[in-house]
Coordinates of C-alpha atoms in Angstrom, one line a residue:
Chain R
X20 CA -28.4 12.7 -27.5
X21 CA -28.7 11.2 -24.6
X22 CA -29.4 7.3 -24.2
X23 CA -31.2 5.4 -20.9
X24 CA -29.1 2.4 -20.4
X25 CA -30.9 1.3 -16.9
X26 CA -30.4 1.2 -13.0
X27 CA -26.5 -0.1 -13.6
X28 CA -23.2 0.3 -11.9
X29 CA -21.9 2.5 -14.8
X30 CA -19.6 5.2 -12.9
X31 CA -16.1 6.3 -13.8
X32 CA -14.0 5.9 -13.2
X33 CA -13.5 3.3 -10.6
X34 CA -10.0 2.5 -8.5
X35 CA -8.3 -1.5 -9.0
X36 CA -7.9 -2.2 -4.9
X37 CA -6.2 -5.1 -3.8
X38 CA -8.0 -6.3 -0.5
X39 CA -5.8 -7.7 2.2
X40 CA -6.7 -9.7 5.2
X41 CA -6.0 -12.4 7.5
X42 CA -8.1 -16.0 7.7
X43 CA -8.9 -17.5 10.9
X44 CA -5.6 -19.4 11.0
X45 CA -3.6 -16.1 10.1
X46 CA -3.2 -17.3 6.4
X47 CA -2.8 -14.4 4.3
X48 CA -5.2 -13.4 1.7
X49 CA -6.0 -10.7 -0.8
X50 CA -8.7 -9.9 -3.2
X51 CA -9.4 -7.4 -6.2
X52 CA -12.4 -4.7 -5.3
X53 CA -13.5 -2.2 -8.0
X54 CA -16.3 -0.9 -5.3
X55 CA -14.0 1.4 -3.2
X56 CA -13.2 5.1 -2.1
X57 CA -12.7 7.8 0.3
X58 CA -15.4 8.3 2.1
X59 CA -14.9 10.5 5.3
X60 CA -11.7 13.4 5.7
X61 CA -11.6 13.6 9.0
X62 CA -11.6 10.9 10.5
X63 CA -9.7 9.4 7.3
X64 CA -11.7 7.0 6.1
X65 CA -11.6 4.5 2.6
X66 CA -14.4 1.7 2.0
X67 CA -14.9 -1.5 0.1
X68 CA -17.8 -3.4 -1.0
X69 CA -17.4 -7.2 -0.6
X70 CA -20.3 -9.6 -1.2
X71 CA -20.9 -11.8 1.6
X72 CA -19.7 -14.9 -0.5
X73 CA -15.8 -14.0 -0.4
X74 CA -13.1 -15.0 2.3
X75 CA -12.0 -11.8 2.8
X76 CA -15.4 -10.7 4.0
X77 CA -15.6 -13.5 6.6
X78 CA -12.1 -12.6 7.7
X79 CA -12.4 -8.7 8.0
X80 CA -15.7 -9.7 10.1
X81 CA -13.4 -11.3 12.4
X82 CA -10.0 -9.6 12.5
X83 CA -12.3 -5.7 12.0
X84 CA -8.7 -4.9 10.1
X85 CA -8.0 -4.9 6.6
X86 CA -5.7 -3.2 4.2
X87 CA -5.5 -1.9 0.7
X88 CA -2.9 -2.0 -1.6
X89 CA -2.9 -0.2 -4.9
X90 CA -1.4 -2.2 -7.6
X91 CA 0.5 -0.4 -10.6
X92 CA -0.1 -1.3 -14.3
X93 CA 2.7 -3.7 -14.4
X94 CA 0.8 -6.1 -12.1
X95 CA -2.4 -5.4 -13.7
X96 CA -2.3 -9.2 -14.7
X97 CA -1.8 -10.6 -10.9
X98 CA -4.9 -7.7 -10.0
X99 CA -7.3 -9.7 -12.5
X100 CA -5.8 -12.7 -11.3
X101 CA -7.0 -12.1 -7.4
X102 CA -10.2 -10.9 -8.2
X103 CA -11.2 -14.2 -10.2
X104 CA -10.3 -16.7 -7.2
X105 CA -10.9 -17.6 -4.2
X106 CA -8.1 -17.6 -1.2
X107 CA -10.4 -20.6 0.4
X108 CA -8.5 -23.0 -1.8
X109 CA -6.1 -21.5 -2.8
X110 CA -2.5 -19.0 -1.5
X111 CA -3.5 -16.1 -3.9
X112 CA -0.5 -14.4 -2.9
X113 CA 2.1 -17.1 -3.6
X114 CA 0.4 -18.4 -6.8
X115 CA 0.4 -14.5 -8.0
X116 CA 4.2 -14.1 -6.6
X117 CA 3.2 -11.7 -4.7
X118 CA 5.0 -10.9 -1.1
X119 CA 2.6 -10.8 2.3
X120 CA 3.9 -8.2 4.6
X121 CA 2.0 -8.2 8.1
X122 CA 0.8 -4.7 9.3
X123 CA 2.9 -3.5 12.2
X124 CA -0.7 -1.3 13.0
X125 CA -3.4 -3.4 12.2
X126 CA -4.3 -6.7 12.0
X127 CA -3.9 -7.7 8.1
X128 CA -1.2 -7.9 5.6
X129 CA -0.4 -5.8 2.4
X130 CA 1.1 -6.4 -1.0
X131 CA 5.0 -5.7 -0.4
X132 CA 5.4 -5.1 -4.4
X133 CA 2.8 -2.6 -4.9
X134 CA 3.6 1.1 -4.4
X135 CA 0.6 2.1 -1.9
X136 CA -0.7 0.5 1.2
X137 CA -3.3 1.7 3.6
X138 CA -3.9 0.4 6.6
X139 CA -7.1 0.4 8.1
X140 CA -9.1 -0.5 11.0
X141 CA -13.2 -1.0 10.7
X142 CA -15.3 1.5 11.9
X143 CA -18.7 0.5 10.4
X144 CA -20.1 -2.2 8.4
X145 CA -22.8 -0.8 6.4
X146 CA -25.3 -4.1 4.8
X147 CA -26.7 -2.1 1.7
X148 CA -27.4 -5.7 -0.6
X149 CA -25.5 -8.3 -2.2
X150 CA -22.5 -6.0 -1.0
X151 CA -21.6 -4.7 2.6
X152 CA -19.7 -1.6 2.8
X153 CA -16.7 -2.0 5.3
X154 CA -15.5 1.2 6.4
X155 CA -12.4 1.4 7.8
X156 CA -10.5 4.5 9.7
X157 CA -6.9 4.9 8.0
X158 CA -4.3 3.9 10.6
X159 CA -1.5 4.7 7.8
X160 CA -0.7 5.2 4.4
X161 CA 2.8 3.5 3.5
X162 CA 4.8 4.7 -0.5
X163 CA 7.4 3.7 -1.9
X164 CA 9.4 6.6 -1.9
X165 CA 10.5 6.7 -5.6
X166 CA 6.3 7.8 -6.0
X167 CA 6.7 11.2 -3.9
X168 CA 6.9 14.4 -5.3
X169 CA 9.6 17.4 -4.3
X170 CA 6.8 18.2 -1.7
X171 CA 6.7 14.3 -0.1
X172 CA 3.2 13.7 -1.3
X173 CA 2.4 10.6 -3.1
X174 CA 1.6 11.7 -7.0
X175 CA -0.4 9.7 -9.1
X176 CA 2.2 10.3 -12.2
X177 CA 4.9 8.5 -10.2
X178 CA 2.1 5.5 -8.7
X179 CA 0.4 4.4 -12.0
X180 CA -3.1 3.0 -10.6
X181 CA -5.3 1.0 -12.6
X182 CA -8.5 3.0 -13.4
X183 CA -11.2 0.7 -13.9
X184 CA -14.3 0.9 -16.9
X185 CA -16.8 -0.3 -15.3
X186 CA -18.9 -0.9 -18.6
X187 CA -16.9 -2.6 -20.8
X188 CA -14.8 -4.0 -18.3
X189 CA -11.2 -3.3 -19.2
X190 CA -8.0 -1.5 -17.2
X191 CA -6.5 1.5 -18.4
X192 CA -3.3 3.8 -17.1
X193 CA -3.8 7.2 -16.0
X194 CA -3.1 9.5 -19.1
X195 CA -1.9 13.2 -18.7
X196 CA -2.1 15.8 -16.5
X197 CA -4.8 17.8 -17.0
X198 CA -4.6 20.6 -14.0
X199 CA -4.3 22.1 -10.6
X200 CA -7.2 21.2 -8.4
X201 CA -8.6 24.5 -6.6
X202 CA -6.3 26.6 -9.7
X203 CA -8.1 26.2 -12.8
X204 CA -11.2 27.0 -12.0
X205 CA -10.5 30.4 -10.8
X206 CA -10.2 31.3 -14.9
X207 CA -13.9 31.4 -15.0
X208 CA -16.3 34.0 -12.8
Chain H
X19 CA 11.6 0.9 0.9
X20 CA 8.2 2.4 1.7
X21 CA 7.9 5.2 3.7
X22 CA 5.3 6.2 6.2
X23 CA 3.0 9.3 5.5
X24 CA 0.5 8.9 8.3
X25 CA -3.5 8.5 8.4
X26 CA -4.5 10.4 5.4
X27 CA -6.6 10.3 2.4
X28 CA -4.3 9.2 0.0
X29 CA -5.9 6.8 -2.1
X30 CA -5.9 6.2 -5.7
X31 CA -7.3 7.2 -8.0
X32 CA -10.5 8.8 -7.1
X33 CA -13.1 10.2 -9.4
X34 CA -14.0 13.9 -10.0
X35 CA -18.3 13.9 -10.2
X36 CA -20.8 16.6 -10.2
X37 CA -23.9 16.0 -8.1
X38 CA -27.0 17.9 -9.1
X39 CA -29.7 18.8 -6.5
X40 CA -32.4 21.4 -6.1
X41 CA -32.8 23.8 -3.2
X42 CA -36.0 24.6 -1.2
X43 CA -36.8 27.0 -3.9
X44 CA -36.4 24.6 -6.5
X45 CA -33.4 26.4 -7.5
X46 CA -30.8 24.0 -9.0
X47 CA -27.5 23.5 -7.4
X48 CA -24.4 21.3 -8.7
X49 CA -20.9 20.6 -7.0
X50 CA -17.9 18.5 -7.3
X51 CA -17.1 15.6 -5.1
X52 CA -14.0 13.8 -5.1
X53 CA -15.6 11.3 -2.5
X54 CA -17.7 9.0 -4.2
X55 CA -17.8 5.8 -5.6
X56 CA -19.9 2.2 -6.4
X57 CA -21.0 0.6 -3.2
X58 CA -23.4 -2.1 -4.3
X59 CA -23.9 -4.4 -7.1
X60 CA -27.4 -5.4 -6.1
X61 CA -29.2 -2.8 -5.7
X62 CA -26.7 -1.0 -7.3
X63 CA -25.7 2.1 -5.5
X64 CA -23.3 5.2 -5.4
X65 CA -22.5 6.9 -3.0
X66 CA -21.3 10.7 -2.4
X67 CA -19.6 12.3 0.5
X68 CA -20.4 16.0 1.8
X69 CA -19.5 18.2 4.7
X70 CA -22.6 19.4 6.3
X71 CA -21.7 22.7 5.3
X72 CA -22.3 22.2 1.9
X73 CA -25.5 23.3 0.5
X74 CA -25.7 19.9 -1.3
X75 CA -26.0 18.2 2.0
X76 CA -29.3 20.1 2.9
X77 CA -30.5 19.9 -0.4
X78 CA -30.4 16.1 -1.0
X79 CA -31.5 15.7 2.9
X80 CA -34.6 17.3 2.3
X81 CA -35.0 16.3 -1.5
X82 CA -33.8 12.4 -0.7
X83 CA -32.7 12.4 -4.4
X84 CA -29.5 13.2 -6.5
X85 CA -27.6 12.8 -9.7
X86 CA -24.3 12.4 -10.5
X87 CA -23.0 14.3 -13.9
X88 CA -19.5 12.7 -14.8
X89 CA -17.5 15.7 -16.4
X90 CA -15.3 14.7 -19.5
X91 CA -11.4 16.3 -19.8
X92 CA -12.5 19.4 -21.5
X93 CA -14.7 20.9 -18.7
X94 CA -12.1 20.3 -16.2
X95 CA -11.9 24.0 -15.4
X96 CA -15.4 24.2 -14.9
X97 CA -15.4 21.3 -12.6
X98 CA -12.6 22.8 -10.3
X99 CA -14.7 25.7 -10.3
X100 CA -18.1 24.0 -9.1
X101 CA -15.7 22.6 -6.4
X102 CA -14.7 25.7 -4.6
X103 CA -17.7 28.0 -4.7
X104 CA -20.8 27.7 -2.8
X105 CA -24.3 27.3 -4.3
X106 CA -25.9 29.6 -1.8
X107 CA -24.4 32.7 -3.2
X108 CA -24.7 32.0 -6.6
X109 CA -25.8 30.0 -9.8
X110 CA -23.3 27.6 -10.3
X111 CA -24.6 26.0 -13.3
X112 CA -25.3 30.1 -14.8
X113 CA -21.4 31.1 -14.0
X114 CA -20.3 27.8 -15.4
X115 CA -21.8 28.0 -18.4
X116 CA -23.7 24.6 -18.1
X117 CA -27.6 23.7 -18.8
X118 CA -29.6 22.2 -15.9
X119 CA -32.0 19.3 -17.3
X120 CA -34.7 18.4 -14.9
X121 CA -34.3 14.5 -14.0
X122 CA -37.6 12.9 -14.9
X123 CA -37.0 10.3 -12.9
X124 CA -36.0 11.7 -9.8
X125 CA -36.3 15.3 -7.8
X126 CA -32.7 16.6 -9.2
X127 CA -31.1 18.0 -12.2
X128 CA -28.0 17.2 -13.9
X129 CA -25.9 18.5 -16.4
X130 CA -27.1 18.4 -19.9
X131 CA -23.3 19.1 -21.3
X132 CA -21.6 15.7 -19.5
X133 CA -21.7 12.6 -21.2
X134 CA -23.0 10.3 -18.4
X135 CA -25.6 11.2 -15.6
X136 CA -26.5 8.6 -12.5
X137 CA -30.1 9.0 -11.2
X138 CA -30.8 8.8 -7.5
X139 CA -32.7 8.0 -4.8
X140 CA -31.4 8.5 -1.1
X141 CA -31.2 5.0 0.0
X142 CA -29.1 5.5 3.5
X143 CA -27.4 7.9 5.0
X144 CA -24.0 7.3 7.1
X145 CA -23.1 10.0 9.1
X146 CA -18.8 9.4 9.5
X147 CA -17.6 12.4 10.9
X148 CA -16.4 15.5 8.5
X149 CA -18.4 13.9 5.5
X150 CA -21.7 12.1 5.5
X151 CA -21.9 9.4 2.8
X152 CA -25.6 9.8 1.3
X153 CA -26.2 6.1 -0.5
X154 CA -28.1 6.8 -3.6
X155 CA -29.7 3.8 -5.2
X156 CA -28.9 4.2 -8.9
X157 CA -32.8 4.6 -10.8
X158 CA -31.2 4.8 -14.5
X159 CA -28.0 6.0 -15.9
X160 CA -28.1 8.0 -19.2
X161 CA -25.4 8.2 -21.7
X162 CA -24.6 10.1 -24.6
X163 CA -24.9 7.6 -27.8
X164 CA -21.3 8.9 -29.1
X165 CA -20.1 7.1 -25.9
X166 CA -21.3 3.6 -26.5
X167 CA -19.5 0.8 -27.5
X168 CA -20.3 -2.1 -30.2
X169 CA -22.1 -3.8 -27.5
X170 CA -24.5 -0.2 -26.1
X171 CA -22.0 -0.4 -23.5
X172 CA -20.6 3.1 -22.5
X173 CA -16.9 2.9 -23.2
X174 CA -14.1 4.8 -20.7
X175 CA -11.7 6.1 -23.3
X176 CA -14.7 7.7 -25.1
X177 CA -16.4 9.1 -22.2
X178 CA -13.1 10.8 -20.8
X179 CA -13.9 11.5 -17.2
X180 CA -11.5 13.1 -15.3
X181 CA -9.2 11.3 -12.6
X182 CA -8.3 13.0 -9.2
X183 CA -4.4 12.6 -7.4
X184 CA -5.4 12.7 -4.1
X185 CA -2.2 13.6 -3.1
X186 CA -0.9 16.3 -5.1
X187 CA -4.6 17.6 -5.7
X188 CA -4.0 17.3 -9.8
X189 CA -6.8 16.1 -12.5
X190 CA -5.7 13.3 -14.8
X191 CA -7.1 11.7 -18.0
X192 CA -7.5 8.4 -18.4
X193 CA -4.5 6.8 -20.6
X194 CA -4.0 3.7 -22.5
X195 CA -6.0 0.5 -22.3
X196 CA -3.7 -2.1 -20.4
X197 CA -6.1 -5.2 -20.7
X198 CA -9.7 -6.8 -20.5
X199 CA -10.8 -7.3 -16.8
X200 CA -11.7 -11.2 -15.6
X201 CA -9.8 -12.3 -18.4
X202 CA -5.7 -11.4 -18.7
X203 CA -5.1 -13.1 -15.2
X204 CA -5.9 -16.1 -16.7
X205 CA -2.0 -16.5 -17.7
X206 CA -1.2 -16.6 -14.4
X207 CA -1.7 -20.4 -12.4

């Protein structure tokens, strides 16, 4: 049975992003987004959602450059930690000891400790509320090497994103595998 | 030492939804989407991205409404397979085995057997290149009861969705809990 809970962000799961992006004066700054995806294959294309409120928001208006950079569950403390602050008064990335590494492709720094980085110029700002959507065209995706498979694709296994419950509001890991995409669907019809 | 992989869509970890929508005929339609995500708090929105190819795309363009069924792990086979055939030809939800529900809220049906369904309304369209993103303002979310947490909130380890690797095209479950969001980066400064 089936119960109506309301016109609510409840949609799983959703990614743990860390946000980079340069101030004004070229400080370095990141933030934690839960509103993020894919949203175009060709040209590659991610998004986040950032209320107008945050720093990062004022600074990817002005640089049009940010990045993303997927922290693993052993920094799932310093990923809460930059999504409860502001980098207006505060160096989020020294007080999480975290390590700024500036973009040799776009204008915005990324997270040297995390295993993921995409780099990302703005293609679109899309105003939809109390969040703007900033699209931005994939310059590069950067991985630790130690994540890629025997075919040199990044796999999740090897990454360990956060995966975000957008309900009760807690992290988890990503479990098990479960199967080949475009493979285990061919059992049926 | 990170190594660059180029402007790709490797981002993680993205989720693995089922939109529901009806066809001129009022025949109704369902396929996975891998592109998809929250985009805005206030009104809170969804979005999904299709090719124009799909028969989703001119389905929800002429219908301007959507849902989003969130499979669980155990209908992971039948998820992959509402990914790679085409709704034109066939009755996905018939070959799948799956029960269309009529949305009484908006012009789409969803999937009675998935434990969470997002109602929508076609707030925006964004046309990106490949995909389109169609902005769906979320009208109510329903959730099966055996889902909810103490507090009627739906819970991620009970709903099970699946979780997509972007990279090496595998589904995942969702693993352990690793800590309560806006609250274990309080340790830190």
């Amino acid at each position: 049975m089936k119960k109506s809970l309301g016109a609510k962000t409840l949609a799983y799961p959703a990614p743990v992003w860390v946000v980079g992006s340069y101030d004004k004066d070229g400080k370095a700054n990141i933030m934690t987004a839960a509103w993020g995806g894919v949203c175009c294959s060709e040209p590659p294309c991610i998004y986040v959602s950032l209320r107008e409120a945050t720093a990062t928001y004022g600074n990817i208006m002005a640089r049009k450059a940010f990045t993303v950079s997927i922290p693993p569950v052993e920094f799932a403390k310093q990923a809460d930690f930059t999504g409860m602050v502001s980098g207006r008064t505060l160096d989020k990335f020294a007080a999480a000891g975290l390590t700024a590494v500036k973009s040799d492709i776009v204008d915005a720094p990324y997270v040297k400790e995390f295993p993921v980085v995409i780099e990302c110029a703005v293609l679109q700002t899309v105003k939809l509320g109390l969040h703007t959507q900033f699209i931005g065209r994939i310059k590069d995706v950067k991985t630790e090497e130690s994540c890629l498979n025997a075919d040199g694709l990044p796999a999740m296994d090897k990454i360990r994103p956060l995966v975000f419950d957008t309900g009760a509001r807690r992290y988890f890991s990503v479990g098990e595998p479960v199967g080949a995409a475009f493979a285990i669907g061919k059992e049926i019809a």
